[in-house]
mmCIF file with all atom_site columns, C-alpha atoms in Angstrom:
data_model
loop_
_atom_site.group_PDB
_atom_site.id
_atom_site.type_symbol
_atom_site.label_atom_id
_atom_site.label_alt_id
_atom_site.label_comp_id
_atom_site.label_asym_id
_atom_site.label_entity_id
_atom_site.label_seq_id
_atom_site.pdbx_PDB_ins_code
_atom_site.Cartn_x
_atom_site.Cartn_y
_atom_site.Cartn_z
_atom_site.occupancy
_atom_site.B_iso_or_equiv
_atom_site.pdbx_formal_charge
_atom_site.auth_seq_id
_atom_site.auth_comp_id
_atom_site.auth_asym_id
_atom_site.auth_atom_id
_atom_site.pdbx_PDB_model_num
ATOM 1   C CA . MET K 1 1   ? 12.348  1.975   3.435   1.00 68.00 ? 1   MET K CA 1
ATOM 2   C CA . GLU K 1 2   ? 11.569  -1.204  4.797   1.00 72.00 ? 2   GLU K CA 1
ATOM 3   C CA . ILE K 1 3   ? 14.051  -3.279  3.452   1.00 72.00 ? 3   ILE K CA 1
ATOM 4   C CA . GLY K 1 4   ? 16.898  -1.180  2.621   1.00 72.00 ? 4   GLY K CA 1
ATOM 5   C CA . GLY K 1 5   ? 16.550  1.328   5.505   1.00 74.00 ? 5   GLY K CA 1
ATOM 6   C CA . ASN K 1 6   ? 16.599  4.398   3.611   1.00 72.00 ? 6   ASN K CA 1
ATOM 7   C CA . PRO K 1 7   ? 15.306  7.613   5.328   1.00 72.00 ? 7   PRO K CA 1
ATOM 8   C CA . LEU K 1 8   ? 11.766  8.983   4.480   1.00 70.00 ? 8   LEU K CA 1
ATOM 9   C CA . GLU K 1 9   ? 13.567  11.907  3.246   1.00 74.00 ? 9   GLU K CA 1
ATOM 10  C CA . ASP K 1 10  ? 15.707  10.240  0.674   1.00 70.00 ? 10  ASP K CA 1
ATOM 11  C CA . VAL K 1 11  ? 12.969  8.079   -0.460  1.00 67.00 ? 11  VAL K CA 1
ATOM 12  C CA . LEU K 1 12  ? 10.783  11.602  -1.069  1.00 66.00 ? 12  LEU K CA 1
ATOM 13  C CA . LYS K 1 13  ? 13.545  13.021  -2.997  1.00 67.00 ? 13  LYS K CA 1
ATOM 14  C CA . LEU K 1 14  ? 13.644  10.325  -5.664  1.00 61.00 ? 14  LEU K CA 1
ATOM 15  C CA . THR K 1 15  ? 12.613  11.644  -9.186  1.00 60.00 ? 15  THR K CA 1
ATOM 16  C CA . TRP K 1 16  ? 10.820  9.053   -11.434 1.00 62.00 ? 16  TRP K CA 1
ATOM 17  C CA . ALA K 1 17  ? 11.801  9.629   -15.012 1.00 64.00 ? 17  ALA K CA 1
ATOM 18  C CA . GLU K 1 18  ? 9.693   6.409   -16.223 1.00 63.00 ? 18  GLU K CA 1
ATOM 19  C CA . ASN K 1 19  ? 7.805   3.371   -15.000 1.00 63.00 ? 19  ASN K CA 1
ATOM 20  C CA . ASP K 1 20  ? 8.984   -0.261  -15.010 1.00 67.00 ? 20  ASP K CA 1
ATOM 21  C CA . ARG K 1 21  ? 7.685   -0.567  -18.828 1.00 72.00 ? 21  ARG K CA 1
ATOM 22  C CA . GLY K 1 22  ? 9.618   2.478   -20.102 1.00 72.00 ? 22  GLY K CA 1
ATOM 23  C CA . GLU K 1 23  ? 6.869   4.982   -20.143 1.00 71.00 ? 23  GLU K CA 1
ATOM 24  C CA . THR K 1 24  ? 7.274   8.677   -19.124 1.00 74.00 ? 24  THR K CA 1
ATOM 25  C CA . ILE K 1 25  ? 6.054   9.480   -15.281 1.00 73.00 ? 25  ILE K CA 1
ATOM 26  C CA . ASP K 1 26  ? 4.448   12.865  -15.524 1.00 79.00 ? 26  ASP K CA 1
ATOM 27  C CA . GLU K 1 27  ? 5.327   15.271  -12.201 1.00 81.00 ? 27  GLU K CA 1
ATOM 28  C CA . GLU K 1 28  ? 1.248   14.850  -11.049 1.00 85.00 ? 28  GLU K CA 1
ATOM 29  C CA . SER K 1 29  ? 2.061   10.867  -11.028 1.00 81.00 ? 29  SER K CA 1
ATOM 30  C CA . GLY K 1 30  ? 5.345   11.291  -9.229  1.00 80.00 ? 30  GLY K CA 1
ATOM 31  C CA . ALA K 1 31  ? 3.706   13.930  -6.629  1.00 84.00 ? 31  ALA K CA 1
ATOM 32  C CA . PHE K 1 32  ? 1.035   11.595  -6.116  1.00 88.00 ? 32  PHE K CA 1
ATOM 33  C CA . ALA K 1 33  ? 3.486   8.815   -5.060  1.00 86.00 ? 33  ALA K CA 1
ATOM 34  C CA . ARG K 1 34  ? 5.345   10.908  -2.507  1.00 86.00 ? 34  ARG K CA 1
ATOM 35  C CA . MET K 1 35  ? 2.127   12.073  -1.012  1.00 90.00 ? 35  MET K CA 1
ATOM 36  C CA . LEU K 1 36  ? 1.254   8.327   -0.643  1.00 92.00 ? 36  LEU K CA 1
ATOM 37  C CA . ILE K 1 37  ? 4.587   7.443   0.473   1.00 89.00 ? 37  ILE K CA 1
ATOM 38  C CA . ALA K 1 38  ? 4.724   10.443  3.077   1.00 90.00 ? 38  ALA K CA 1
ATOM 39  C CA . GLY K 1 39  ? 1.045   9.596   4.307   1.00 94.00 ? 39  GLY K CA 1
ATOM 40  C CA . THR K 1 40  ? 1.276   6.006   4.580   1.00 94.00 ? 40  THR K CA 1
ATOM 41  C CA . VAL K 1 41  ? 5.026   6.386   6.965   1.00 92.00 ? 41  VAL K CA 1
ATOM 42  C CA . GLU K 1 42  ? 3.188   9.660   8.733   1.00 92.00 ? 42  GLU K CA 1
ATOM 43  C CA . HIS K 1 43  ? 0.171   7.156   9.975   1.00 96.00 ? 43  HIS K CA 1
ATOM 44  C CA . LYS K 1 44  ? 2.412   3.822   10.134  1.00 94.00 ? 44  LYS K CA 1
ATOM 45  C CA . ALA K 1 45  ? 1.230   2.921   13.548  1.00 96.00 ? 45  ALA K CA 1
ATOM 46  C CA . GLU K 1 46  ? -2.273  3.299   13.114  1.00 97.00 ? 46  GLU K CA 1
ATOM 47  C CA . ILE K 1 47  ? -2.245  1.669   9.447   1.00 97.00 ? 47  ILE K CA 1
ATOM 48  C CA . ASP K 1 48  ? -0.205  -1.198  11.227  1.00 96.00 ? 48  ASP K CA 1
ATOM 49  C CA . GLY K 1 49  ? -2.707  -1.616  14.031  1.00 96.00 ? 49  GLY K CA 1
ATOM 50  C CA . LEU K 1 50  ? -5.545  -1.856  11.451  1.00 96.00 ? 50  LEU K CA 1
ATOM 51  C CA . ILE K 1 51  ? -3.620  -4.428  9.679   1.00 96.00 ? 51  ILE K CA 1
ATOM 52  C CA . THR K 1 52  ? -2.974  -6.540  12.636  1.00 96.00 ? 52  THR K CA 1
ATOM 53  C CA . ARG K 1 53  ? -6.447  -6.505  13.635  1.00 95.00 ? 53  ARG K CA 1
ATOM 54  C CA . HIS K 1 54  ? -7.563  -8.049  10.190  1.00 95.00 ? 54  HIS K CA 1
ATOM 55  C CA . LEU K 1 55  ? -5.064  -10.659 9.674   1.00 93.00 ? 55  LEU K CA 1
ATOM 56  C CA . ASN K 1 56  ? -7.245  -13.647 10.433  1.00 84.00 ? 56  ASN K CA 1
ATOM 57  C CA . GLY K 1 57  ? -4.749  -16.544 11.239  1.00 84.00 ? 57  GLY K CA 1
ATOM 58  C CA . TRP K 1 58  ? -1.794  -14.587 10.222  1.00 84.00 ? 58  TRP K CA 1
ATOM 59  C CA . GLU K 1 59  ? 1.240   -12.667 12.647  1.00 90.00 ? 59  GLU K CA 1
ATOM 60  C CA . PHE K 1 60  ? 1.960   -9.374  11.448  1.00 91.00 ? 60  PHE K CA 1
ATOM 61  C CA . ASP K 1 61  ? 5.761   -10.447 11.010  1.00 89.00 ? 61  ASP K CA 1
ATOM 62  C CA . ARG K 1 62  ? 4.945   -12.911 8.713   1.00 91.00 ? 62  ARG K CA 1
ATOM 63  C CA . VAL K 1 63  ? 3.731   -11.075 5.851   1.00 91.00 ? 63  VAL K CA 1
ATOM 64  C CA . ASN K 1 64  ? 5.833   -10.776 3.110   1.00 90.00 ? 64  ASN K CA 1
ATOM 65  C CA . LYS K 1 65  ? 7.542   -7.171  2.965   1.00 91.00 ? 65  LYS K CA 1
ATOM 66  C CA . VAL K 1 66  ? 5.795   -6.557  -0.700  1.00 92.00 ? 66  VAL K CA 1
ATOM 67  C CA . SER K 1 67  ? 2.497   -7.315  0.471   1.00 94.00 ? 67  SER K CA 1
ATOM 68  C CA . LEU K 1 68  ? 2.738   -5.342  3.759   1.00 94.00 ? 68  LEU K CA 1
ATOM 69  C CA . ALA K 1 69  ? 4.102   -2.503  1.577   1.00 93.00 ? 69  ALA K CA 1
ATOM 70  C CA . ILE K 1 70  ? 0.769   -2.849  -0.644  1.00 95.00 ? 70  ILE K CA 1
ATOM 71  C CA . LEU K 1 71  ? -1.283  -3.109  2.191   1.00 97.00 ? 71  LEU K CA 1
ATOM 72  C CA . ARG K 1 72  ? 0.114   0.042   4.123   1.00 96.00 ? 72  ARG K CA 1
ATOM 73  C CA . MET K 1 73  ? -0.416  2.333   1.143   1.00 96.00 ? 73  MET K CA 1
ATOM 74  C CA . SER K 1 74  ? -4.057  0.731   0.542   1.00 97.00 ? 74  SER K CA 1
ATOM 75  C CA . VAL K 1 75  ? -5.332  1.040   4.058   1.00 98.00 ? 75  VAL K CA 1
ATOM 76  C CA . TYR K 1 76  ? -3.703  4.797   3.877   1.00 98.00 ? 76  TYR K CA 1
ATOM 77  C CA . SER K 1 77  ? -6.054  5.482   0.932   1.00 97.00 ? 77  SER K CA 1
ATOM 78  C CA . LEU K 1 78  ? -8.835  4.027   2.471   1.00 97.00 ? 78  LEU K CA 1
ATOM 79  C CA . LEU K 1 79  ? -8.366  6.017   5.505   1.00 97.00 ? 79  LEU K CA 1
ATOM 80  C CA . TYR K 1 80  ? -7.478  9.412   4.058   1.00 97.00 ? 80  TYR K CA 1
ATOM 81  C CA . GLN K 1 81  ? -8.226  9.680   0.486   1.00 95.00 ? 81  GLN K CA 1
ATOM 82  C CA . LYS K 1 82  ? -11.935 9.325   0.560   1.00 93.00 ? 82  LYS K CA 1
ATOM 83  C CA . ASP K 1 83  ? -12.292 10.870  -2.838  1.00 94.00 ? 83  ASP K CA 1
ATOM 84  C CA . ILE K 1 84  ? -11.014 7.498   -4.031  1.00 95.00 ? 84  ILE K CA 1
ATOM 85  C CA . PRO K 1 85  ? -13.798 5.058   -4.015  1.00 96.00 ? 85  PRO K CA 1
ATOM 86  C CA . ALA K 1 86  ? -12.649 1.649   -1.813  1.00 96.00 ? 86  ALA K CA 1
ATOM 87  C CA . SER K 1 87  ? -13.061 -0.461  -4.842  1.00 96.00 ? 87  SER K CA 1
ATOM 88  C CA . ILE K 1 88  ? -10.767 1.002   -6.617  1.00 97.00 ? 88  ILE K CA 1
ATOM 89  C CA . VAL K 1 89  ? -8.212  1.306   -4.044  1.00 97.00 ? 89  VAL K CA 1
ATOM 90  C CA . ILE K 1 90  ? -8.597  -2.381  -3.625  1.00 97.00 ? 90  ILE K CA 1
ATOM 91  C CA . ASP K 1 91  ? -8.663  -3.317  -7.230  1.00 97.00 ? 91  ASP K CA 1
ATOM 92  C CA . GLU K 1 92  ? -5.651  -1.316  -7.643  1.00 96.00 ? 92  GLU K CA 1
ATOM 93  C CA . ALA K 1 93  ? -3.925  -3.291  -4.685  1.00 97.00 ? 93  ALA K CA 1
ATOM 94  C CA . ILE K 1 94  ? -4.897  -6.385  -6.479  1.00 97.00 ? 94  ILE K CA 1
ATOM 95  C CA . GLY K 1 95  ? -3.448  -5.489  -9.711  1.00 96.00 ? 95  GLY K CA 1
ATOM 96  C CA . ILE K 1 96  ? -0.150  -4.305  -7.888  1.00 94.00 ? 96  ILE K CA 1
ATOM 97  C CA . ALA K 1 97  ? 0.033   -7.678  -6.192  1.00 95.00 ? 97  ALA K CA 1
ATOM 98  C CA . LYS K 1 98  ? -0.698  -9.711  -9.267  1.00 95.00 ? 98  LYS K CA 1
ATOM 99  C CA . GLU K 1 99  ? 2.284   -8.097  -10.811 1.00 92.00 ? 99  GLU K CA 1
ATOM 100 C CA . TYR K 1 100 ? 4.867   -7.648  -8.111  1.00 89.00 ? 100 TYR K CA 1
ATOM 101 C CA . GLY K 1 101 ? 3.704   -9.980  -5.052  1.00 88.00 ? 101 GLY K CA 1
ATOM 102 C CA . GLN K 1 102 ? 3.858   -13.886 -4.604  1.00 87.00 ? 102 GLN K CA 1
ATOM 103 C CA . ASP K 1 103 ? 2.094   -15.979 -6.611  1.00 86.00 ? 103 ASP K CA 1
ATOM 104 C CA . GLU K 1 104 ? -1.221  -16.103 -4.399  1.00 89.00 ? 104 GLU K CA 1
ATOM 105 C CA . ALA K 1 105 ? -0.452  -12.559 -2.379  1.00 92.00 ? 105 ALA K CA 1
ATOM 106 C CA . PHE K 1 106 ? -3.332  -10.949 -4.137  1.00 95.00 ? 106 PHE K CA 1
ATOM 107 C CA . LYS K 1 107 ? -6.075  -13.152 -2.490  1.00 94.00 ? 107 LYS K CA 1
ATOM 108 C CA . PHE K 1 108 ? -4.638  -12.300 0.872   1.00 94.00 ? 108 PHE K CA 1
ATOM 109 C CA . ILE K 1 109 ? -4.493  -8.661  0.233   1.00 96.00 ? 109 ILE K CA 1
ATOM 110 C CA . ASN K 1 110 ? -7.706  -8.811  -1.194  1.00 96.00 ? 110 ASN K CA 1
ATOM 111 C CA . ALA K 1 111 ? -9.061  -10.561 1.960   1.00 95.00 ? 111 ALA K CA 1
ATOM 112 C CA . VAL K 1 112 ? -7.671  -8.275  4.402   1.00 96.00 ? 112 VAL K CA 1
ATOM 113 C CA . LEU K 1 113 ? -8.513  -4.897  2.378   1.00 97.00 ? 113 LEU K CA 1
ATOM 114 C CA . ASP K 1 114 ? -11.984 -6.206  2.029   1.00 96.00 ? 114 ASP K CA 1
ATOM 115 C CA . THR K 1 115 ? -12.575 -6.907  5.915   1.00 95.00 ? 115 THR K CA 1
ATOM 116 C CA . ILE K 1 116 ? -11.132 -3.468  6.683   1.00 96.00 ? 116 ILE K CA 1
ATOM 117 C CA . LYS K 1 117 ? -13.197 -1.757  4.131   1.00 96.00 ? 117 LYS K CA 1
ATOM 118 C CA . LYS K 1 118 ? -16.337 -3.295  5.611   1.00 94.00 ? 118 LYS K CA 1
ATOM 119 C CA . THR K 1 119 ? -15.350 -1.842  9.344   1.00 93.00 ? 119 THR K CA 1
ATOM 120 C CA . LEU K 1 120 ? -14.738 1.466   8.123   1.00 89.00 ? 120 LEU K CA 1
ATOM 121 C CA . ASN K 1 121 ? -18.047 1.970   6.451   1.00 76.00 ? 121 ASN K CA 1
#
């Protein structure tokens, strides 16, 4: 959505038959992904404001798009998915950043999310 400009409706219609490792994705995981995307988009202004307030020494517009997507979904989870412990949300974000982000992006994402987590507690 952020890079390609696809509308939310088109993104939510996607069905994922398998992940990038060729593993089948079950319907429950697909539903969770769609819920996470829709919730993140719905609360984007609030989430972006929170991220902006915790970017010590960084400008929001300079954040890499992949890192921003990871931050947004993670902040959504921290704010609205209280059944998932914050440590798990952050660990998952770090793992995704290590796999898909720039070389040191995981350190940046960890620092921002840890700061946000502390303000939410």
